[in-house]
Amino acid sequence: MPTTRAQRATAAVAAGAAATVLAPAFVGPAAPTKLNAVTSAPAPVAASAPASGVGAGASILGAGAAALAATAAVRPNKRCAKKDKVVRLATATEVDVDTECINAIRFLAVDAVNKANSGHPGAPMGQAPIGYLLFAEEMQYNPEDPKWVNRDRFVLSSGHGCMLQYSLLHLAGYDSVSIDDIKQFRQWGSKTPGHPENFETDGIEVTTGPLGMGISNAVGLAAAEAHLAAVYNKPGMELIDHYTYTIAGDGCMQEGISHEACAYAGHLGLGKLIAFYDDNGITIDGHTDLSFTEDVGKRFEAYGWQVLEVPEGNTDVDAIRKAIKEAKACTDKPTLIKVKTTIGFGSPNKADSHDAHGAPLGADEAEATRKQLGWNYGEFEVPDQVYDTFRKHAKAGSEKQAAWNKMWKEYQEKEPELAAQFKRAVMDRKLPDNWTDALPKVTPEDKGKATRLHSQDCLNAIANVLPEFMGGSADLAPSNMTLMKCTGDFLKDSYSERNMRFGIREFGMGAVSNALSLDKTGIIPYCATFTIFTDYMRGAIRIAALSQAGTIFVTTHDSIAVGEDGPTHQPIETLPSLRLIPDLTVMRPADGNETAGAYKYAVERSKNESRPTMMAFSRQAVDNLPNSSIENTLKGAYEVIECEEPELILIGTGSEVGLCVDAAKKLEKKAEETSRCLLARSTGSSRTATSPSCCQQTCRR
């Protein structure tokens, strides 16, 4: 159906209900027509047909838009056996706004990649209609306040196509992406790096690039919305009420992480998660039927998702609109909208091929694409009405935030206690005063126990005073000791609870937990598994460090002392390799006080700095150490047994510190015995150079 924002061409067709109507007729490259240009006479028609009303489901595309379907005619998709017959008969009075906006996105991507001589133009060219509808019609956001808590979230899971996102942010009016930033795509120090980075560019929610990570992050963002809405919303005062949208490609659907996270999303019934599957059938190697022939739709239906299809995503904008509307109407399931697109759409010689995936089109092909799509503008040139369309919607988002602010004022009057918590935890993202008083403390005289049990004590102490603390384990809660006793399970009918049951999905768990932090609503997330199984989620741990996610990774069974499980469960090289990840703090507490100190550090680092921490706890019991304390733990290293002039220093972490203390005691005893023996034998000139004091100092570390 025509949009309400633009006059459309009048049309008559004889192609049935599924016809796509193009105006003017397209025979060879269309003559480009500028926005608002009036056609003095209709172009020749391709066929003579009886006039009729446009059938249901038809899309009407304005002047210059005929070329939007040209690529499909010139380079048919090899995987599609069915070819729709299109009869074109129309006269135009104004260029279609949809088409102009979509093409603006496409050519910003083409021009930026060409200028950089690096990048991925094909995906943005195919995904442009989806991005246009989200940022110019559907999403609620305010470019003047990119961190507004009730904004809709958007994640580009196919992050290599980031010129789509940069173009959308620029057109919508985000200061973070000017036209000059677009021109500096992929250049050193620019705000438009080769993959979206949330810490570089306002408007980017999460860092994407490793395929499948983004759609998995989207699950976490949707989970955050569901939880906060359940905790804070009151009748007539819905502080949290927004959608999470994501665009994912064939590569995302193949990566195992998307299976884990999307199965979890279906289990939770996250009805405000809407994922677009950009089904263009191309990866780096070529057509996906080389390696990927499964029915993705049926797979997601099995997960518990609603699955919708748009057979012609290049031109049928109304079909995408209809699918979004249907997705929003389904409130108890996430929705996958499978959109059939053409990679590099509009490129006469590179569309529907891997040539459009990861290399510039080149100057000649860019010019040919301009002719093909009727785009009569120069490099980086955008018509005013395109800006007006996006900015009008952005202004509507600003007005929605103003209405939200008014509701927030009412909320504070009617719900003062919850409002105070919401302001501290969610809006200001601050920890309450004296929260560390809840952390347990031990003495050397207290009976020793496994540090995973000390972790359990700390975790439950924190849960009682920090309502924003939530997380869970990869089906190892009884072993990791990570179950919070003061709250129930975060499930489909109990979103207000805080124990997350991730199942045996370490990689998906890590990505979901990262997103809980990157939602920027003050949630302090933790996730847990055995130390050895961090290998399953190494990619998520690394991205947490890179993207500044405040995830607390809790692990147990930190050494070879894992009982009877044997070498498959012994993390020999694991901890040193994790310490190599930049900006990831790895802590291995040695007793109860060090465990409390580690949690203090991790919680403050999560909340105040949005940075990740990994903690490794023991399965076996360890003694409480002399001189250990929360304060000493925060130093990074300290003397367990003090000595003024040591000859030998024994260094250990975790359960090995206790071994070092025992070794020091034995060495000291042996040194004393040796010294007495040497002194007894010393007479005159035969006196030995070894002194008792020196031997005693050797082992006091």
XYZ file of C-alpha atoms in Angstrom:
701
model
C 0.000 0.000 0.000
C 1.200 3.589 -0.530
C 2.777 5.352 2.409
C 1.072 8.376 3.919
C 4.228 10.510 3.570
C 4.368 10.733 -0.204
C 2.142 10.928 -3.220
C 2.384 7.775 -5.262
C 2.158 7.013 -8.935
C -1.230 6.050 -10.315
C -1.061 2.600 -11.805
C -2.955 -0.019 -13.721
C -1.823 -3.590 -13.915
C -2.888 -6.951 -15.256
C -0.494 -9.127 -13.284
C -2.753 -10.311 -10.470
C -2.624 -9.808 -6.730
C 1.087 -10.508 -6.365
C 2.167 -8.058 -9.064
C 4.738 -5.368 -8.430
C 3.865 -2.115 -10.157
C 6.738 -0.008 -11.435
C 6.592 3.531 -12.703
C 7.650 4.595 -15.237
C 8.146 1.523 -17.400
C 11.670 0.133 -17.478
C 13.224 -0.852 -20.775
C 16.988 -0.845 -20.341
C 18.558 1.665 -17.897
C 15.970 4.098 -16.573
C 16.423 7.801 -16.998
C 17.091 9.133 -13.505
C 14.382 11.341 -12.074
C 15.053 13.649 -9.152
C 12.801 13.881 -6.154
C 9.663 15.977 -6.781
C 10.384 16.021 -10.492
C 7.187 15.885 -12.558
C 7.136 13.633 -15.591
C 5.633 15.499 -18.514
C 4.650 12.377 -20.362
C 4.465 8.743 -19.413
C 7.246 6.470 -20.603
C 6.471 3.728 -23.109
C 4.821 0.718 -21.573
C 6.160 -2.779 -21.868
C 2.785 -4.331 -22.571
C -0.780 -3.383 -23.186
C -3.192 -4.585 -20.560
C -6.648 -3.843 -19.289
C -6.642 -1.310 -16.471
C -7.474 -2.691 -13.068
C -6.996 -1.906 -9.416
C -3.744 -2.923 -7.784
C -4.122 -6.351 -6.238
C -3.670 -7.057 -2.566
C -0.029 -7.269 -1.574
C 1.190 -5.185 -4.523
C 3.862 -2.535 -4.040
C 3.863 0.664 -6.044
C 7.299 2.115 -6.709
C 7.738 5.634 -8.016
C 9.709 7.287 -10.802
C 13.184 5.955 -11.223
C 12.257 2.978 -9.073
C 11.673 0.601 -11.922
C 15.312 -0.294 -11.697
C 14.748 -1.655 -8.200
C 13.550 -4.835 -9.871
C 16.025 -4.694 -12.708
C 18.694 -6.683 -10.958
C 16.334 -9.575 -10.412
C 15.634 -9.535 -14.137
C 19.250 -9.131 -15.226
C 20.770 -11.505 -12.610
C 18.074 -13.903 -11.359
C 18.705 -15.617 -8.073
C 20.080 -19.053 -8.871
C 18.281 -20.633 -5.930
C 14.802 -19.431 -6.926
C 13.091 -21.561 -9.518
C 9.924 -19.448 -9.594
C 10.034 -16.229 -11.607
C 7.229 -13.726 -11.214
C 5.880 -12.080 -14.324
C 5.672 -8.326 -13.933
C 3.585 -6.086 -16.153
C 4.499 -2.421 -15.933
C 1.991 0.279 -16.726
C 1.932 3.551 -14.863
C 2.360 7.280 -14.925
C 4.298 9.128 -12.250
C 3.749 12.517 -10.674
C 6.415 12.230 -7.977
C 9.391 10.065 -7.191
C 8.503 7.524 -4.523
C 9.914 8.520 -1.142
C 10.491 4.923 -0.101
C 12.640 4.319 -3.159
C 14.611 7.513 -2.763
C 15.379 6.825 0.890
C 16.341 3.231 0.212
C 18.634 4.206 -2.635
C 20.247 6.894 -0.500
C 21.246 4.185 1.973
C 22.569 1.994 -0.819
C 24.729 4.646 -2.395
C 26.157 5.968 0.835
C 27.373 2.414 1.351
C 28.664 2.059 -2.212
C 30.473 5.393 -2.132
C 32.015 4.903 1.319
C 33.347 1.450 0.476
C 34.697 2.673 -2.849
C 36.441 5.633 -1.202
C 37.963 3.401 1.474
C 38.824 0.784 -1.139
C 37.740 -1.686 1.516
C 34.518 -3.014 2.944
C 31.330 -4.898 2.204
C 28.854 -3.058 -0.037
C 26.629 -5.987 -0.975
C 24.826 -6.527 2.317
C 23.777 -2.866 2.806
C 22.485 -2.760 -0.761
C 20.233 -5.733 -0.080
C 19.258 -4.821 3.485
C 18.486 -1.161 2.746
C 14.663 -1.581 2.597
C 14.659 -3.213 6.056
C 16.896 -0.541 7.537
C 14.807 2.215 5.997
C 11.554 0.962 7.483
C 13.098 0.545 10.927
C 14.775 3.950 11.173
C 12.259 5.998 9.182
C 9.008 4.421 10.392
C 9.129 1.774 13.103
C 11.756 2.370 15.753
C 11.448 4.754 18.680
C 14.704 6.567 19.310
C 16.038 10.057 19.935
C 19.360 10.988 18.302
C 19.777 13.784 20.853
C 19.775 11.204 23.671
C 21.155 7.910 22.304
C 21.066 6.309 25.776
C 17.386 6.978 26.535
C 16.387 3.936 28.555
C 13.170 3.233 26.614
C 14.653 3.476 23.124
C 14.183 0.590 20.731
C 17.372 -1.406 20.284
C 18.860 -2.266 16.899
C 21.638 -4.793 16.327
C 23.306 -5.400 12.983
C 24.395 -8.993 13.484
C 25.977 -9.115 10.032
C 28.390 -6.459 11.231
C 30.559 -6.533 8.108
C 27.715 -4.649 6.405
C 28.088 -1.790 8.892
C 27.757 0.916 6.251
C 24.045 0.138 6.476
C 24.057 1.145 10.138
C 26.314 4.158 9.671
C 24.120 5.406 6.822
C 20.993 5.018 8.938
C 22.519 6.813 11.924
C 23.670 9.637 9.694
C 20.325 10.048 7.955
C 18.476 9.908 11.283
C 20.524 12.791 12.646
C 22.972 11.209 15.095
C 25.872 13.584 15.720
C 28.170 10.587 15.969
C 28.027 9.952 12.209
C 28.375 13.032 10.019
C 28.810 12.912 6.259
C 32.511 13.466 6.855
C 32.533 10.412 9.128
C 30.913 8.438 6.319
C 33.716 9.580 4.028
C 36.262 8.379 6.590
C 34.879 4.849 6.657
C 37.487 2.306 7.773
C 40.151 4.970 8.283
C 42.410 5.234 11.319
C 40.716 7.065 14.186
C 37.343 7.394 12.452
C 33.939 6.929 14.090
C 33.012 4.530 11.306
C 35.314 1.527 11.776
C 35.176 -1.642 9.688
C 32.714 -3.288 12.078
C 30.278 -1.522 14.446
C 31.829 -0.691 17.817
C 29.548 0.501 20.601
C 32.383 2.230 22.461
C 33.287 4.324 19.406
C 29.985 5.404 17.900
C 26.833 6.600 19.674
C 23.813 4.733 18.374
C 25.650 1.404 18.166
C 24.284 -0.843 20.912
C 26.756 -3.723 20.719
C 29.980 -4.532 18.904
C 29.382 -7.024 16.114
C 31.608 -8.699 13.582
C 31.992 -12.334 14.639
C 28.935 -13.757 12.915
C 26.086 -14.929 15.118
C 27.230 -12.787 18.041
C 24.868 -9.927 17.233
C 21.634 -11.897 17.059
C 22.692 -13.573 20.315
C 23.278 -10.151 21.875
C 19.813 -9.173 20.682
C 18.396 -12.015 22.769
C 20.113 -10.509 25.814
C 18.780 -7.021 25.064
C 15.257 -8.420 24.740
C 15.688 -10.324 28.001
C 16.747 -7.109 29.729
C 13.598 -5.382 28.442
C 11.390 -8.216 29.651
C 12.972 -8.235 33.108
C 12.918 -4.489 33.689
C 9.346 -4.203 32.407
C 8.216 -6.923 34.815
C 9.974 -5.275 37.751
C 9.060 -1.628 37.218
C 5.995 -1.228 34.995
C 2.717 -0.268 36.602
C -0.734 0.124 35.002
C -0.697 3.242 32.874
C 2.988 3.818 33.643
C 5.080 1.555 31.466
C 8.603 2.834 31.978
C 10.071 0.006 29.921
C 8.229 -0.816 26.713
C 10.433 -1.187 23.665
C 11.428 -3.626 20.939
C 14.730 -5.183 19.970
C 15.371 -5.503 16.237
C 18.232 -7.320 14.577
C 19.323 -8.103 11.039
C 21.237 -11.352 10.593
C 22.603 -13.032 7.499
C 23.332 -16.527 6.269
C 26.607 -16.611 8.175
C 24.882 -15.762 11.447
C 22.427 -18.581 10.890
C 25.248 -21.056 10.361
C 27.308 -20.164 13.437
C 26.553 -22.351 16.449
C 26.145 -19.423 18.832
C 22.946 -18.341 17.070
C 21.466 -21.804 17.607
C 22.172 -21.607 21.340
C 20.887 -18.089 21.927
C 17.859 -18.305 19.618
C 16.721 -21.586 21.164
C 16.952 -19.839 24.547
C 14.927 -16.882 23.226
C 12.183 -19.194 22.004
C 12.136 -20.964 25.352
C 11.705 -17.612 27.106
C 9.015 -16.432 24.685
C 10.594 -13.002 24.142
C 7.766 -11.416 22.180
C 9.497 -8.065 21.687
C 12.410 -9.565 19.799
C 12.101 -9.226 16.024
C 14.874 -10.673 13.868
C 15.215 -10.175 10.127
C 16.974 -12.970 8.287
C 18.648 -11.412 5.251
C 18.373 -14.485 3.067
C 20.565 -13.501 0.119
C 22.127 -16.919 -0.403
C 25.708 -15.679 -0.727
C 28.794 -16.066 1.451
C 32.489 -15.591 0.713
C 32.823 -18.976 -0.984
C 29.869 -18.354 -3.268
C 26.249 -19.490 -3.180
C 25.240 -20.974 0.144
C 23.947 -24.179 -1.424
C 27.592 -25.248 -1.458
C 27.312 -25.944 2.269
C 24.037 -24.676 3.723
C 20.705 -26.148 2.623
C 18.714 -26.521 5.818
C 15.294 -24.912 6.261
C 16.074 -22.064 8.656
C 12.406 -21.189 9.054
C 11.462 -24.640 10.268
C 14.441 -24.625 12.598
C 13.224 -21.424 14.240
C 9.677 -22.724 14.427
C 11.094 -25.663 16.354
C 12.749 -23.171 18.701
C 9.342 -21.666 19.426
C 9.564 -18.602 17.179
C 6.926 -17.155 14.893
C 8.334 -17.300 11.354
C 7.192 -14.958 8.581
C 8.437 -14.683 5.016
C 8.870 -11.832 2.558
C 9.588 -13.438 -0.839
C 10.697 -10.170 -2.504
C 12.657 -8.045 -0.063
C 14.369 -5.899 -2.687
C 11.260 -4.052 -3.812
C 8.204 -5.110 -1.830
C 8.457 -2.579 0.968
C 4.823 -3.013 1.922
C 5.329 -6.732 2.485
C 8.079 -5.925 4.985
C 5.762 -3.393 6.657
C 3.062 -6.007 6.925
C 5.478 -8.532 8.398
C 6.647 -6.076 11.067
C 3.044 -5.363 12.001
C 2.332 -9.070 12.267
C 5.465 -9.592 14.340
C 4.388 -6.952 16.831
C 0.969 -8.556 17.118
C 2.583 -11.769 18.377
C 3.395 -11.043 22.002
C 4.331 -14.477 23.332
C 6.992 -15.498 20.808
C 9.998 -13.870 19.186
C 9.594 -13.431 15.445
C 11.937 -14.292 12.592
C 11.129 -12.457 9.354
C 12.814 -14.272 6.512
C 13.420 -11.643 3.830
C 14.608 -12.801 0.430
C 17.074 -10.196 -0.837
C 19.766 -9.884 -3.483
C 23.272 -9.079 -2.327
C 24.567 -6.037 -4.196
C 21.054 -5.266 -5.434
C 21.141 -2.888 -8.400
C 24.674 -3.735 -9.512
C 24.414 -4.946 -13.122
C 27.493 -7.167 -13.021
C 28.081 -8.068 -9.368
C 24.657 -8.508 -7.788
C 23.801 -11.997 -6.526
C 27.451 -13.013 -6.413
C 30.236 -13.147 -3.865
C 31.930 -10.346 -5.844
C 29.587 -7.925 -4.070
C 30.306 -9.331 -0.632
C 33.687 -8.157 0.571
C 35.163 -5.801 -2.037
C 34.314 -2.360 -3.466
C 32.139 -2.261 -6.545
C 34.650 0.039 -8.207
C 34.029 3.336 -9.956
C 32.710 1.887 -13.210
C 30.312 -0.538 -11.534
C 29.128 2.173 -9.143
C 28.273 4.379 -12.112
C 26.492 1.505 -13.833
C 24.540 0.848 -10.642
C 23.492 4.503 -10.499
C 22.085 4.209 -13.984
C 20.454 0.907 -13.182
C 18.650 2.341 -10.142
C 17.987 5.763 -11.635
C 20.061 7.532 -8.990
C 20.925 10.921 -10.443
C 23.155 12.132 -7.633
C 26.882 12.332 -7.144
C 29.057 10.606 -4.577
C 27.873 11.133 -0.990
C 25.018 13.352 -2.250
C 21.693 12.915 -0.451
C 18.437 14.688 -1.465
C 16.946 16.979 1.168
C 13.680 15.079 1.265
C 15.515 11.931 2.314
C 16.964 13.768 5.285
C 13.523 15.270 5.980
C 11.901 11.832 6.041
C 14.340 10.376 8.548
C 14.547 13.510 10.683
C 10.755 13.715 10.899
C 10.665 10.262 12.435
C 13.566 11.091 14.735
C 11.640 14.141 15.918
C 8.682 11.914 16.685
C 11.037 9.852 18.833
C 12.087 12.968 20.697
C 8.424 13.720 21.341
C 7.933 10.189 22.658
C 10.780 10.712 25.067
C 9.188 13.955 26.232
C 5.974 12.057 26.915
C 8.007 9.404 28.717
C 9.609 12.086 30.887
C 6.175 13.308 31.853
C 5.128 9.768 32.774
C 8.350 9.342 34.762
C 7.476 12.387 36.833
C 4.070 10.877 37.615
C 5.721 7.544 38.421
C 7.986 9.166 41.002
C 4.955 10.639 42.751
C 2.919 7.432 42.774
C 5.678 4.828 43.232
C 8.392 6.603 45.259
C 10.208 3.485 46.467
C 10.448 1.797 43.075
C 11.203 5.147 41.458
C 14.164 5.679 43.769
C 15.495 2.234 42.895
C 14.917 2.821 39.171
C 16.743 6.146 39.290
C 19.743 4.737 41.148
C 20.091 1.377 39.463
C 18.800 2.024 35.933
C 19.100 5.709 35.110
C 22.086 6.830 37.183
C 23.681 3.374 37.165
C 25.173 3.788 40.618
C 25.728 1.340 43.434
C 23.990 1.969 46.761
C 25.998 3.360 49.638
C 27.693 0.834 51.905
C 26.696 -2.144 49.771
C 30.046 -3.798 50.531
C 29.039 -4.139 54.187
C 27.068 -7.196 53.112
C 30.178 -9.057 51.947
C 31.279 -11.818 54.340
C 34.625 -11.760 56.146
C 36.623 -14.676 57.597
C 39.614 -15.205 59.889
C 42.415 -17.795 59.724
C 40.714 -19.551 62.612
C 37.504 -20.105 60.621
C 37.211 -23.538 59.089
C 38.429 -23.630 55.507
C 36.194 -24.539 52.591
C 36.207 -24.465 48.802
C 36.304 -20.974 47.346
C 33.254 -21.871 45.220
C 31.381 -22.037 48.551
C 32.808 -18.665 49.560
C 31.621 -17.454 46.132
C 28.137 -18.717 46.914
C 28.154 -16.754 50.180
C 29.261 -13.575 48.421
C 26.861 -13.970 45.517
C 23.878 -14.381 47.808
C 24.968 -11.496 50.011
C 25.152 -9.263 46.938
C 21.798 -10.481 45.608
C 20.078 -9.263 48.768
C 21.313 -5.679 48.414
C 21.607 -5.256 44.625
C 18.307 -5.882 42.804
C 20.093 -5.234 39.500
C 22.340 -8.281 40.022
C 21.165 -11.196 37.870
C 22.537 -14.190 36.016
C 22.945 -17.924 36.038
C 24.875 -20.988 35.018
C 25.181 -23.242 31.986
C 23.298 -26.063 33.717
C 25.917 -26.216 36.480
C 24.303 -24.173 39.239
C 24.629 -26.956 41.883
C 28.338 -27.313 41.054
C 29.137 -23.653 40.457
C 27.123 -22.694 43.555
C 25.609 -19.753 41.695
C 21.916 -19.972 42.576
C 20.506 -16.888 44.300
C 18.257 -17.907 47.176
C 16.348 -14.631 47.440
C 14.797 -14.801 43.970
C 13.198 -17.297 41.599
C 13.831 -18.364 38.023
C 13.766 -15.944 35.095
C 11.348 -17.777 32.815
C 8.547 -17.052 30.360
C 5.960 -16.384 33.049
C 8.327 -14.950 35.647
C 10.454 -12.272 34.005
C 10.807 -10.346 37.257
C 12.989 -13.088 38.781
C 16.775 -13.123 38.469
C 18.079 -16.700 38.269
C 18.693 -17.325 34.576
C 18.595 -20.953 33.454
C 20.827 -20.858 30.392
C 20.973 -24.589 29.781
C 24.101 -26.181 28.342
C 24.864 -23.227 26.108
C 28.088 -21.534 27.257
C 28.675 -19.483 24.110
C 25.115 -18.230 23.894
C 25.124 -17.587 27.641
C 28.182 -15.367 27.332
C 26.682 -13.296 24.513
C 23.336 -12.899 26.300
C 25.101 -11.841 29.503
C 27.232 -9.294 27.644
C 24.088 -7.735 26.233
C 22.510 -7.448 29.671
C 25.368 -5.109 30.537
C 25.480 -3.324 27.169
C 21.767 -2.564 27.458
C 23.007 0.337 29.622
C 20.190 0.010 32.117
C 22.421 -0.777 35.069
C 22.072 -4.564 35.132
C 25.084 -6.340 36.651
C 25.159 -9.720 34.878
C 27.043 -12.849 35.839
C 27.289 -16.218 34.132
C 28.914 -19.424 35.302
C 30.485 -22.675 34.138
C 33.535 -24.833 34.824
C 36.823 -23.056 34.176
C 37.701 -25.500 31.403
C 34.443 -24.788 29.592
C 35.310 -21.137 29.115
C 36.830 -22.505 25.911
C 33.257 -22.914 24.659
C 32.557 -19.210 25.116
C 36.001 -17.744 24.482
C 34.650 -15.553 21.678
C 32.035 -14.002 23.972
C 34.619 -13.386 26.706
C 36.915 -11.652 24.241
C 34.105 -9.498 22.846
C 33.112 -8.571 26.416
C 36.593 -7.165 26.921
C 36.666 -5.467 23.538
C 33.194 -3.925 23.738
C 33.393 -2.921 27.402
C 30.670 -5.194 28.697
C 30.506 -5.470 32.486
C 29.951 -9.218 32.549
C 31.142 -11.172 35.579
C 32.311 -14.609 34.454
C 32.141 -16.980 37.420
C 33.983 -20.283 36.991
C 34.727 -23.180 39.321
C 36.914 -26.291 39.286
C 39.898 -24.068 38.663
C 42.765 -26.587 38.787
C 43.711 -30.231 38.360
C 41.904 -30.910 41.649
C 38.559 -31.639 39.988
C 37.920 -34.998 41.566
C 37.534 -38.050 39.356
C 36.655 -36.269 36.109
C 40.181 -36.482 34.785
C 42.140 -34.489 32.186
C 39.167 -33.465 30.026
C 38.033 -31.230 32.890
C 41.432 -30.009 34.095
C 42.151 -26.394 33.018
C 45.909 -26.681 32.537
C 46.515 -23.874 30.023
C 43.144 -22.147 30.404
C 43.868 -19.420 32.941
C 47.138 -18.227 31.368
C 45.407 -17.958 28.010
C 42.549 -15.946 29.507
C 45.033 -13.573 31.129
C 46.284 -12.760 27.621
C 42.971 -11.110 26.668
C 43.409 -7.316 26.904
C 41.080 -5.520 29.350
C 39.878 -8.762 30.931
C 40.671 -8.964 34.635
C 41.246 -12.555 35.737
C 41.079 -13.228 39.488
C 41.703 -16.492 41.300
C 40.886 -16.020 44.999
C 42.767 -18.079 47.564
C 40.316 -17.941 50.482
C 37.117 -16.340 51.787
C 38.402 -12.791 52.147
C 39.997 -12.841 48.720
C 36.703 -14.091 47.286
C 34.874 -11.162 48.873
C 37.533 -8.808 47.536
C 37.179 -10.268 44.057
C 33.406 -9.750 44.096
C 33.816 -6.168 45.296
C 36.189 -5.482 42.446
C 34.050 -7.273 39.843
C 30.775 -5.592 40.832
C 32.284 -2.107 40.906
C 34.095 -2.696 37.630
C 30.839 -3.850 36.053
C 28.639 -1.056 37.340
C 31.028 1.879 37.340
C 33.275 1.106 34.385
C 31.307 -1.470 32.345
C 34.285 -3.820 32.129
C 34.444 -7.612 32.477
C 35.987 -9.752 35.196
C 36.617 -13.490 35.230
C 36.888 -15.318 38.530
C 38.073 -18.898 39.033
C 37.151 -20.756 42.221
C 38.293 -24.054 43.662
C 36.389 -27.294 44.065
C 38.558 -28.432 46.959
C 38.656 -26.891 50.432
C 41.370 -24.339 51.224
C 42.419 -22.777 54.522
C 41.807 -19.120 55.266
C 45.081 -17.259 55.028
C 46.880 -14.970 57.460
C 46.939 -11.357 56.284
C 44.190 -11.822 53.676
C 41.514 -9.143 53.406
C 39.270 -7.390 50.899
C 41.670 -4.439 50.934
C 44.765 -6.552 50.272
C 42.994 -8.397 47.465
C 42.373 -5.117 45.667
C 46.124 -4.479 45.588
C 46.522 -7.298 43.103
C 49.290 -8.923 45.159
C 50.339 -8.828 48.791
C 52.482 -10.667 51.330
C 50.730 -13.565 52.972
C 53.688 -14.185 55.296
C 55.808 -11.101 55.793
C 59.592 -11.175 55.802
C 62.040 -8.265 55.822
C 64.881 -9.753 53.767
C 63.731 -12.897 51.961
C 66.141 -14.983 49.912
C 63.369 -16.977 48.306
C 59.918 -15.754 47.273
C 57.139 -18.234 46.636
C 54.292 -16.877 44.502
C 50.919 -18.523 44.015
C 47.307 -17.796 43.142
C 44.100 -19.536 44.097
C 44.426 -22.916 45.747
C 48.199 -22.887 45.154
C 48.698 -20.099 47.704
C 47.905 -22.532 50.491
C 50.440 -24.950 49.027
C 53.034 -22.179 49.005
C 52.336 -21.440 52.686
C 52.728 -25.116 53.567
C 55.917 -25.319 51.510
C 57.319 -22.251 53.247
C 56.708 -23.799 56.639
C 58.462 -27.019 55.655
C 61.384 -25.171 54.108
C 61.731 -23.049 57.223
C 61.751 -26.109 59.457
C 64.305 -27.836 57.252
C 66.471 -24.702 57.131
C 66.442 -24.413 60.910
C 67.501 -28.065 61.279
C 70.261 -27.606 58.716
C 71.472 -24.449 60.438
C 71.714 -26.143 63.837
C 73.668 -28.961 62.306
C 76.067 -26.602 60.575
C 76.605 -24.517 63.714
C 77.326 -27.632 65.777
C 80.088 -28.579 63.333
C 81.580 -25.081 63.113
C 84.993 -24.643 64.839
C 87.522 -21.899 64.136
C 88.546 -21.584 60.523
C 86.160 -24.297 59.415
C 83.108 -22.079 60.158
C 80.495 -22.262 57.342
C 79.229 -19.196 55.516
C 75.582 -20.226 55.983
C 73.855 -18.309 58.759
C 70.761 -19.340 60.692
C 69.068 -16.003 60.153
C 69.572 -16.250 56.434
C 68.019 -19.705 56.374
C 65.086 -18.534 58.422
C 64.393 -15.662 56.050
C 64.491 -17.893 53.014
C 61.077 -19.413 53.521
C 58.929 -16.674 55.028
C 56.992 -15.918 51.882
